[in-house]
């Protein structure tokens, strides 16, 4: 029997457990593999393997370099290989610990020669905004995966949400239309699958499928076995070719897409960072600074905190011979934004939030661009502008 692996993650622990339970009920010969990183302070990570009948095995993996995630990486593939060699398991459900991000673990599993057929993030819509607004460090809430883990609750949850092509959305009596609309706008291309944990009709359907009397698998099981392209998923997260949301406005939630072909003045943008970062629950994209005209910069904000990073050169800054080394998906993305003078250099920022002040946000962004006179000075003059972002970029 060929082993399929599905990765299930998310900070919403109850939603994640309900999703795992539903998969276990829906797919015959499935097992759940889980590493509990909460014991990392004691120097170990606890691993359990269980099926519908209960715990099959349990063990411990020692920490590596004081990093629980490193221990997980070293232990995960050998355990999955044991399940594959056993030949009795159809689906291995890897239930990630709260703050573990699915991208890293999916790439580890694929690099280990195993087949990932699905990546799912479990979501309780009522907890969406509280998580995106939580700027606390993971270490402060007991969820850090290593002593050096500097991630926040908000940015971790945002990456968990946006990487997965499937969102398992649990029934939540506290969720309203605004919560569900926020989820839809944050990840509009995701397949959203309802999970009704404990619902008698769903339980009966699962039993029928397991016994062979049902016409087919549940929507969740189908999504878990549909297949997954790890390279396409990575490309969709890369700032140069990310699949960013489109304009939207419904149920009090809006997504504002701002696209311009003129660079930012570094000092004026830096002075506006706090207001821009706090203007939306989530903002992301790529941007262009006048004093670093050849560098593609990544904008990633959630929970009132902003991360700015260099993502390498714009394609327009590369010699023609180097284009053959660039992935086709990046060349295609650049072609969509290509400007006759500046190539792919541009501003492409997306802000999503309830109660978004689109007009105020647009005015603030426009004020940060080079003026006509500054723009006319050309690249040599731009490069002499004060380098306000060097500290953020650790230049």
Short mmCIF file of C-alpha atoms in Angstrom, two decimals:
data_model
loop_
_atom_site.label_atom_id
_atom_site.label_comp_id
_atom_site.label_asym_id
_atom_site.label_seq_id
_atom_site.Cartn_x
_atom_site.Cartn_y
_atom_site.Cartn_z
CA UNK A 1 0.00 0.00 0.00
CA UNK A 2 1.43 3.35 -1.05
CA UNK A 3 1.67 5.87 1.77
CA UNK A 4 0.18 9.33 1.35
CA UNK A 5 1.16 12.09 3.77
CA UNK A 6 -1.06 15.04 4.68
CA UNK A 7 0.26 17.91 6.79
CA UNK A 8 -2.27 19.47 9.17
CA UNK A 9 -1.22 22.59 11.07
CA UNK A 10 -2.43 25.78 12.66
CA UNK A 11 -2.34 27.74 15.91
CA UNK A 12 -6.05 27.03 16.49
CA UNK A 13 -5.43 23.80 18.40
CA UNK A 14 -9.07 22.76 18.87
CA UNK A 15 -9.78 23.29 15.17
CA UNK A 16 -6.65 21.32 14.27
CA UNK A 17 -7.63 18.41 16.50
CA UNK A 18 -11.17 18.36 15.10
CA UNK A 19 -9.73 18.27 11.58
CA UNK A 20 -7.36 15.43 12.42
CA UNK A 21 -10.16 13.47 14.10
CA UNK A 22 -12.37 13.91 11.05
CA UNK A 23 -9.62 12.71 8.70
CA UNK A 24 -8.92 9.73 10.92
CA UNK A 25 -12.61 8.83 10.86
CA UNK A 26 -12.93 9.41 7.12
CA UNK A 27 -9.89 7.52 5.80
CA UNK A 28 -9.57 3.81 6.56
CA UNK A 29 -6.06 2.67 7.52
CA UNK A 30 -5.00 6.18 8.53
CA UNK A 31 -2.64 7.08 11.39
CA UNK A 32 -1.75 10.34 13.10
CA UNK A 33 1.86 11.26 13.82
CA UNK A 34 2.31 14.13 16.30
CA UNK A 35 5.38 15.68 17.94
CA UNK A 36 4.59 17.60 21.12
CA UNK A 37 7.11 20.41 21.46
CA UNK A 38 5.69 21.62 24.79
CA UNK A 39 8.21 19.35 26.57
CA UNK A 40 11.18 20.99 24.83
CA UNK A 41 12.19 22.85 27.99
CA UNK A 42 12.94 19.45 29.52
CA UNK A 43 15.22 18.60 26.60
CA UNK A 44 12.99 16.27 24.60
CA UNK A 45 10.18 16.20 22.06
CA UNK A 46 7.43 13.61 22.65
CA UNK A 47 6.26 11.66 19.60
CA UNK A 48 3.00 9.71 19.42
CA UNK A 49 1.58 7.57 16.64
CA UNK A 50 -2.09 6.69 16.89
CA UNK A 51 -4.90 5.31 14.77
CA UNK A 52 -8.67 5.19 15.20
CA UNK A 53 -8.24 2.61 17.95
CA UNK A 54 -5.83 4.66 20.09
CA UNK A 55 -2.08 5.12 20.61
CA UNK A 56 0.09 2.72 18.62
CA UNK A 57 3.43 3.90 19.93
CA UNK A 58 5.07 6.73 21.82
CA UNK A 59 8.66 7.85 22.15
CA UNK A 60 10.99 10.76 22.68
CA UNK A 61 13.37 12.58 20.38
CA UNK A 62 16.22 14.57 21.94
CA UNK A 63 16.58 18.27 21.22
CA UNK A 64 19.16 19.24 18.61
CA UNK A 65 21.07 22.48 19.22
CA UNK A 66 18.36 23.53 21.70
CA UNK A 67 15.83 23.50 18.85
CA UNK A 68 12.60 21.51 19.10
CA UNK A 69 11.83 22.01 15.39
CA UNK A 70 15.25 20.58 14.51
CA UNK A 71 14.44 17.48 16.54
CA UNK A 72 11.11 17.20 14.73
CA UNK A 73 12.84 17.42 11.35
CA UNK A 74 15.31 14.67 12.26
CA UNK A 75 12.64 12.36 13.67
CA UNK A 76 9.76 12.88 11.27
CA UNK A 77 11.03 11.29 8.06
CA UNK A 78 12.35 8.08 9.71
CA UNK A 79 8.98 7.61 11.44
CA UNK A 80 7.10 8.12 8.20
CA UNK A 81 9.42 5.67 6.45
CA UNK A 82 8.66 3.06 9.11
CA UNK A 83 4.96 3.54 8.45
CA UNK A 84 5.53 3.23 4.70
CA UNK A 85 7.63 0.07 5.09
CA UNK A 86 4.97 -1.49 7.33
CA UNK A 87 2.63 -1.46 4.33
CA UNK A 88 -0.63 -1.28 6.28
CA UNK A 89 -1.06 2.48 6.42
CA UNK A 90 -2.85 4.36 3.64
CA UNK A 91 -2.64 7.89 5.02
CA UNK A 92 -0.17 9.40 7.49
CA UNK A 93 -1.64 12.52 9.05
CA UNK A 94 1.19 14.70 10.36
CA UNK A 95 -0.41 16.90 13.01
CA UNK A 96 1.99 19.77 13.55
CA UNK A 97 2.45 21.33 16.97
CA UNK A 98 0.87 24.76 17.42
CA UNK A 99 3.56 27.14 16.13
CA UNK A 100 5.26 24.81 13.63
CA UNK A 101 4.85 26.18 10.10
CA UNK A 102 3.69 23.78 7.38
CA UNK A 103 6.08 25.03 4.67
CA UNK A 104 9.23 23.88 6.46
CA UNK A 105 7.83 20.48 7.44
CA UNK A 106 6.30 19.83 4.02
CA UNK A 107 9.64 20.50 2.34
CA UNK A 108 11.39 18.18 4.83
CA UNK A 109 8.96 15.35 4.06
CA UNK A 110 9.24 15.81 0.28
CA UNK A 111 13.05 16.01 0.47
CA UNK A 112 12.90 12.70 2.35
CA UNK A 113 11.42 11.04 -0.72
CA UNK A 114 7.86 10.75 0.61
CA UNK A 115 4.65 11.82 -1.10
CA UNK A 116 2.73 14.76 0.37
CA UNK A 117 -0.79 14.70 -1.05
CA UNK A 118 -2.21 17.60 0.95
CA UNK A 119 -1.39 20.52 3.25
CA UNK A 120 -4.22 21.76 5.45
CA UNK A 121 -4.40 24.59 7.95
CA UNK A 122 -7.24 24.29 10.45
CA UNK A 123 -9.04 27.53 11.27
CA UNK A 124 -11.64 28.74 13.73
CA UNK A 125 -12.96 31.91 12.02
CA UNK A 126 -13.83 33.50 15.37
CA UNK A 127 -10.13 33.41 16.32
CA UNK A 128 -8.86 34.81 13.05
CA UNK A 129 -8.74 38.50 13.96
CA UNK A 130 -7.47 37.92 17.54
CA UNK A 131 -4.55 35.89 16.13
CA UNK A 132 -3.72 38.38 13.38
CA UNK A 133 -3.80 41.18 15.91
CA UNK A 134 -1.57 39.43 18.43
CA UNK A 135 1.92 40.92 18.28
CA UNK A 136 3.20 38.89 21.26
CA UNK A 137 6.38 36.89 20.77
CA UNK A 138 5.78 33.12 20.67
CA UNK A 139 8.24 32.83 23.57
CA UNK A 140 6.01 35.03 25.74
CA UNK A 141 3.01 32.71 25.26
CA UNK A 142 4.94 29.45 25.61
CA UNK A 143 4.91 28.54 21.92
CA UNK A 144 8.52 29.14 20.84
CA UNK A 145 10.13 26.23 19.00
CA UNK A 146 13.68 27.20 19.99
CA UNK A 147 15.49 29.51 22.37
CA UNK A 148 16.29 31.74 19.39
CA UNK A 149 12.69 31.78 18.06
CA UNK A 150 11.79 35.47 17.53
CA UNK A 151 8.52 34.97 15.66
CA UNK A 152 5.25 36.51 16.81
CA UNK A 153 1.82 34.92 17.08
CA UNK A 154 0.49 37.09 14.24
CA UNK A 155 3.21 36.52 11.65
CA UNK A 156 3.35 32.78 12.40
CA UNK A 157 -0.40 32.39 11.97
CA UNK A 158 -0.39 34.45 8.77
CA UNK A 159 2.20 32.14 7.18
CA UNK A 160 0.36 29.02 8.35
CA UNK A 161 -2.83 30.34 6.82
CA UNK A 162 -1.42 31.54 3.50
CA UNK A 163 0.79 28.55 2.64
CA UNK A 164 -1.91 25.89 2.76
CA UNK A 165 -4.06 25.40 -0.37
CA UNK A 166 -6.77 23.88 1.85
CA UNK A 167 -8.33 25.50 4.92
CA UNK A 168 -10.35 23.26 7.23
CA UNK A 169 -12.91 25.68 8.69
CA UNK A 170 -14.59 24.45 11.85
CA UNK A 171 -18.12 25.35 12.88
CA UNK A 172 -17.88 28.17 15.39
CA UNK A 173 -20.98 29.72 17.00
CA UNK A 174 -18.94 32.84 17.83
CA UNK A 175 -17.97 33.47 14.17
CA UNK A 176 -19.94 35.99 12.13
CA UNK A 177 -20.06 37.08 8.48
CA UNK A 178 -17.18 39.51 9.02
CA UNK A 179 -14.93 36.71 10.31
CA UNK A 180 -15.77 34.45 7.37
CA UNK A 181 -15.28 37.28 4.88
CA UNK A 182 -11.89 38.14 6.40
CA UNK A 183 -10.81 34.53 5.91
CA UNK A 184 -12.01 34.56 2.31
CA UNK A 185 -10.14 37.78 1.50
CA UNK A 186 -6.90 36.78 3.23
CA UNK A 187 -6.61 33.60 1.16
CA UNK A 188 -9.06 33.83 -1.75
CA UNK A 189 -7.54 30.94 -3.73
CA UNK A 190 -7.78 28.44 -0.86
CA UNK A 191 -10.25 25.58 -0.89
CA UNK A 192 -12.31 26.09 2.26
CA UNK A 193 -13.67 22.80 3.62
CA UNK A 194 -16.20 22.84 6.48
CA UNK A 195 -15.43 20.57 9.43
CA UNK A 196 -18.32 19.73 11.70
CA UNK A 197 -16.59 17.84 14.45
CA UNK A 198 -18.91 15.68 16.49
CA UNK A 199 -21.92 16.27 14.26
CA UNK A 200 -24.03 13.04 14.21
CA UNK A 201 -24.64 13.21 10.45
CA UNK A 202 -20.92 13.67 9.73
CA UNK A 203 -20.04 10.76 12.03
CA UNK A 204 -22.58 8.54 10.30
CA UNK A 205 -21.18 9.53 6.91
CA UNK A 206 -17.64 8.68 8.03
CA UNK A 207 -18.73 5.27 9.31
CA UNK A 208 -20.53 4.58 6.04
CA UNK A 209 -17.46 5.45 3.99
CA UNK A 210 -15.20 3.32 6.20
CA UNK A 211 -17.57 0.34 5.85
CA UNK A 212 -17.78 0.69 2.09
CA UNK A 213 -21.47 1.62 1.96
CA UNK A 214 -20.88 5.29 1.12
CA UNK A 215 -20.48 6.40 -2.53
CA UNK A 216 -17.18 8.15 -1.84
CA UNK A 217 -14.86 9.96 0.54
CA UNK A 218 -15.72 13.19 2.34
CA UNK A 219 -14.69 16.57 0.97
CA UNK A 220 -11.95 16.80 3.60
CA UNK A 221 -10.54 13.35 2.74
CA UNK A 222 -10.66 14.21 -0.96
CA UNK A 223 -8.73 17.43 -0.30
CA UNK A 224 -6.16 15.54 1.80
CA UNK A 225 -5.48 13.10 -1.05
CA UNK A 226 -5.74 15.54 -3.98
CA UNK A 227 -2.01 16.08 -4.46
CA UNK A 228 0.40 18.88 -3.60
CA UNK A 229 3.09 20.72 -5.60
CA UNK A 230 5.78 21.86 -3.17
CA UNK A 231 7.61 24.01 -5.74
CA UNK A 232 4.42 25.84 -6.80
CA UNK A 233 3.54 26.43 -3.15
CA UNK A 234 6.95 27.95 -2.45
CA UNK A 235 6.67 30.18 -5.53
CA UNK A 236 3.26 31.39 -4.39
CA UNK A 237 4.89 32.68 -1.19
CA UNK A 238 7.93 34.31 -2.80
CA UNK A 239 7.58 38.11 -2.75
CA UNK A 240 8.57 38.40 -6.42
CA UNK A 241 5.71 36.24 -7.65
CA UNK A 242 3.35 35.83 -4.70
CA UNK A 243 -0.32 35.24 -5.43
CA UNK A 244 -1.55 38.33 -3.62
CA UNK A 245 -5.28 38.93 -3.00
CA UNK A 246 -7.33 41.11 -5.34
CA UNK A 247 -9.54 44.10 -4.51
CA UNK A 248 -12.57 43.19 -2.41
CA UNK A 249 -15.13 44.82 -0.15
CA UNK A 250 -17.90 42.92 1.66
CA UNK A 251 -19.36 42.45 5.16
CA UNK A 252 -17.26 45.32 6.55
CA UNK A 253 -13.97 43.79 5.34
CA UNK A 254 -11.92 45.31 2.53
CA UNK A 255 -8.80 44.46 0.57
CA UNK A 256 -6.99 47.42 -0.97
CA UNK A 257 -4.45 46.77 -3.74
CA UNK A 258 -1.97 49.57 -4.39
CA UNK A 259 0.21 49.42 -7.49
CA UNK A 260 2.54 52.19 -8.70
CA UNK A 261 5.54 52.50 -11.06
CA UNK A 262 7.51 55.04 -9.06
CA UNK A 263 9.92 54.41 -6.14
CA UNK A 264 9.42 55.44 -2.53
CA UNK A 265 11.41 58.22 -0.91
CA UNK A 266 13.22 56.27 1.87
CA UNK A 267 12.85 58.89 4.63
CA UNK A 268 9.17 59.63 3.98
CA UNK A 269 8.29 55.93 3.82
CA UNK A 270 10.25 55.21 7.00
CA UNK A 271 8.41 58.00 8.82
CA UNK A 272 5.06 56.48 7.75
CA UNK A 273 5.86 52.86 8.66
CA UNK A 274 3.99 52.80 11.97
CA UNK A 275 0.80 54.23 10.47
CA UNK A 276 1.01 51.92 7.45
CA UNK A 277 1.69 48.84 9.56
CA UNK A 278 -1.23 49.53 11.88
CA UNK A 279 -3.64 50.45 9.08
CA UNK A 280 -4.65 46.84 8.40
CA UNK A 281 -4.85 43.47 10.12
CA UNK A 282 -2.63 42.09 7.37
CA UNK A 283 -0.50 43.67 4.67
CA UNK A 284 2.06 42.19 2.31
CA UNK A 285 3.71 42.58 -1.05
CA UNK A 286 6.84 43.96 -2.69
CA UNK A 287 8.12 47.48 -2.86
CA UNK A 288 10.76 49.70 -4.46
CA UNK A 289 13.03 52.15 -2.63
CA UNK A 290 14.69 55.00 -4.55
CA UNK A 291 18.06 54.68 -2.79
CA UNK A 292 18.17 50.92 -3.53
CA UNK A 293 16.62 50.91 -7.00
CA UNK A 294 17.88 47.46 -8.00
CA UNK A 295 16.66 45.63 -4.86
CA UNK A 296 13.27 43.94 -4.61
CA UNK A 297 12.04 44.46 -1.04
CA UNK A 298 9.51 42.30 0.76
CA UNK A 299 6.75 43.85 2.93
CA UNK A 300 5.17 41.52 5.50
CA UNK A 301 3.03 42.94 8.33
CA UNK A 302 0.66 41.46 10.89
CA UNK A 303 -0.13 42.13 14.53
CA UNK A 304 1.13 45.70 14.32
CA UNK A 305 4.65 44.52 13.44
CA UNK A 306 6.42 44.84 10.10
CA UNK A 307 9.16 42.69 8.61
CA UNK A 308 11.12 44.20 5.72
CA UNK A 309 13.61 42.01 3.87
CA UNK A 310 15.61 42.04 0.67
CA UNK A 311 14.39 39.41 -1.80
CA UNK A 312 17.30 39.86 -4.19
CA UNK A 313 17.46 41.93 -7.37
CA UNK A 314 14.57 42.94 -9.59
CA UNK A 315 14.77 41.08 -12.90
CA UNK A 316 15.32 44.41 -14.63
CA UNK A 317 18.61 44.70 -12.73
CA UNK A 318 19.94 41.37 -14.02
CA UNK A 319 22.01 40.93 -17.18
CA UNK A 320 20.20 39.09 -19.96
CA UNK A 321 22.39 36.00 -19.50
CA UNK A 322 21.17 35.59 -15.91
CA UNK A 323 17.51 35.30 -16.92
CA UNK A 324 17.96 31.65 -17.85
CA UNK A 325 18.72 30.97 -14.19
CA UNK A 326 15.44 32.53 -13.03
CA UNK A 327 12.46 30.17 -12.52
CA UNK A 328 9.81 30.47 -15.27
CA UNK A 329 7.12 31.39 -12.73
CA UNK A 330 9.14 34.44 -11.70
CA UNK A 331 9.70 35.52 -15.29
CA UNK A 332 5.96 35.17 -15.94
CA UNK A 333 5.09 37.24 -12.87
CA UNK A 334 7.54 39.97 -13.92
CA UNK A 335 6.08 40.06 -17.44
CA UNK A 336 2.64 40.89 -16.01
CA UNK A 337 4.02 44.04 -14.33
CA UNK A 338 6.65 44.97 -16.95
CA UNK A 339 7.14 48.69 -17.48
CA UNK A 340 8.90 49.93 -20.64
CA UNK A 341 11.35 52.03 -18.60
CA UNK A 342 11.64 50.29 -15.20
CA UNK A 343 10.91 46.66 -16.06
CA UNK A 344 9.43 44.81 -13.08
CA UNK A 345 10.43 47.48 -10.52
CA UNK A 346 7.19 48.61 -8.89
CA UNK A 347 5.10 48.99 -5.76
CA UNK A 348 2.61 46.17 -5.22
CA UNK A 349 1.17 46.24 -1.71
CA UNK A 350 -2.06 44.66 -0.47
CA UNK A 351 -3.87 45.63 2.75
CA UNK A 352 -6.72 43.51 4.19
CA UNK A 353 -8.77 44.41 7.27
CA UNK A 354 -12.18 45.08 8.72
CA UNK A 355 -12.89 48.81 8.76
CA UNK A 356 -10.11 49.63 6.33
CA UNK A 357 -9.67 53.34 5.53
CA UNK A 358 -8.84 52.97 1.83
CA UNK A 359 -8.74 56.70 1.05
CA UNK A 360 -6.52 57.57 4.00
CA UNK A 361 -4.21 54.67 3.22
CA UNK A 362 -3.91 55.68 -0.42
CA UNK A 363 -3.11 59.30 0.49
CA UNK A 364 -0.42 58.18 2.92
CA UNK A 365 1.20 55.82 0.40
CA UNK A 366 1.12 58.41 -2.40
CA UNK A 367 2.81 60.96 -0.13
CA UNK A 368 5.73 58.56 0.34
CA UNK A 369 6.54 58.35 -3.37
CA UNK A 370 9.18 60.50 -5.04
CA UNK A 371 7.84 63.87 -6.16
CA UNK A 372 7.98 64.76 -9.86
CA UNK A 373 11.15 66.81 -9.26
CA UNK A 374 12.83 63.99 -7.27
CA UNK A 375 11.83 61.44 -9.87
CA UNK A 376 13.25 63.57 -12.67
CA UNK A 377 16.65 63.53 -10.95
CA UNK A 378 17.19 59.94 -12.11
CA UNK A 379 18.80 56.92 -10.50
CA UNK A 380 22.13 58.53 -9.65
CA UNK A 381 20.33 61.19 -7.62
CA UNK A 382 18.01 58.60 -6.03
CA UNK A 383 20.96 56.59 -4.76
CA UNK A 384 22.24 59.65 -2.89
CA UNK A 385 19.05 59.93 -0.82
CA UNK A 386 19.45 59.19 2.93
CA UNK A 387 19.44 55.39 3.47
CA UNK A 388 16.68 55.29 6.10
CA UNK A 389 16.14 51.51 5.82
CA UNK A 390 19.69 50.30 6.41
CA UNK A 391 18.99 49.46 10.06
CA UNK A 392 15.86 47.47 9.22
CA UNK A 393 17.67 45.64 6.43
CA UNK A 394 20.81 45.18 8.57
CA UNK A 395 22.98 46.64 5.82
#
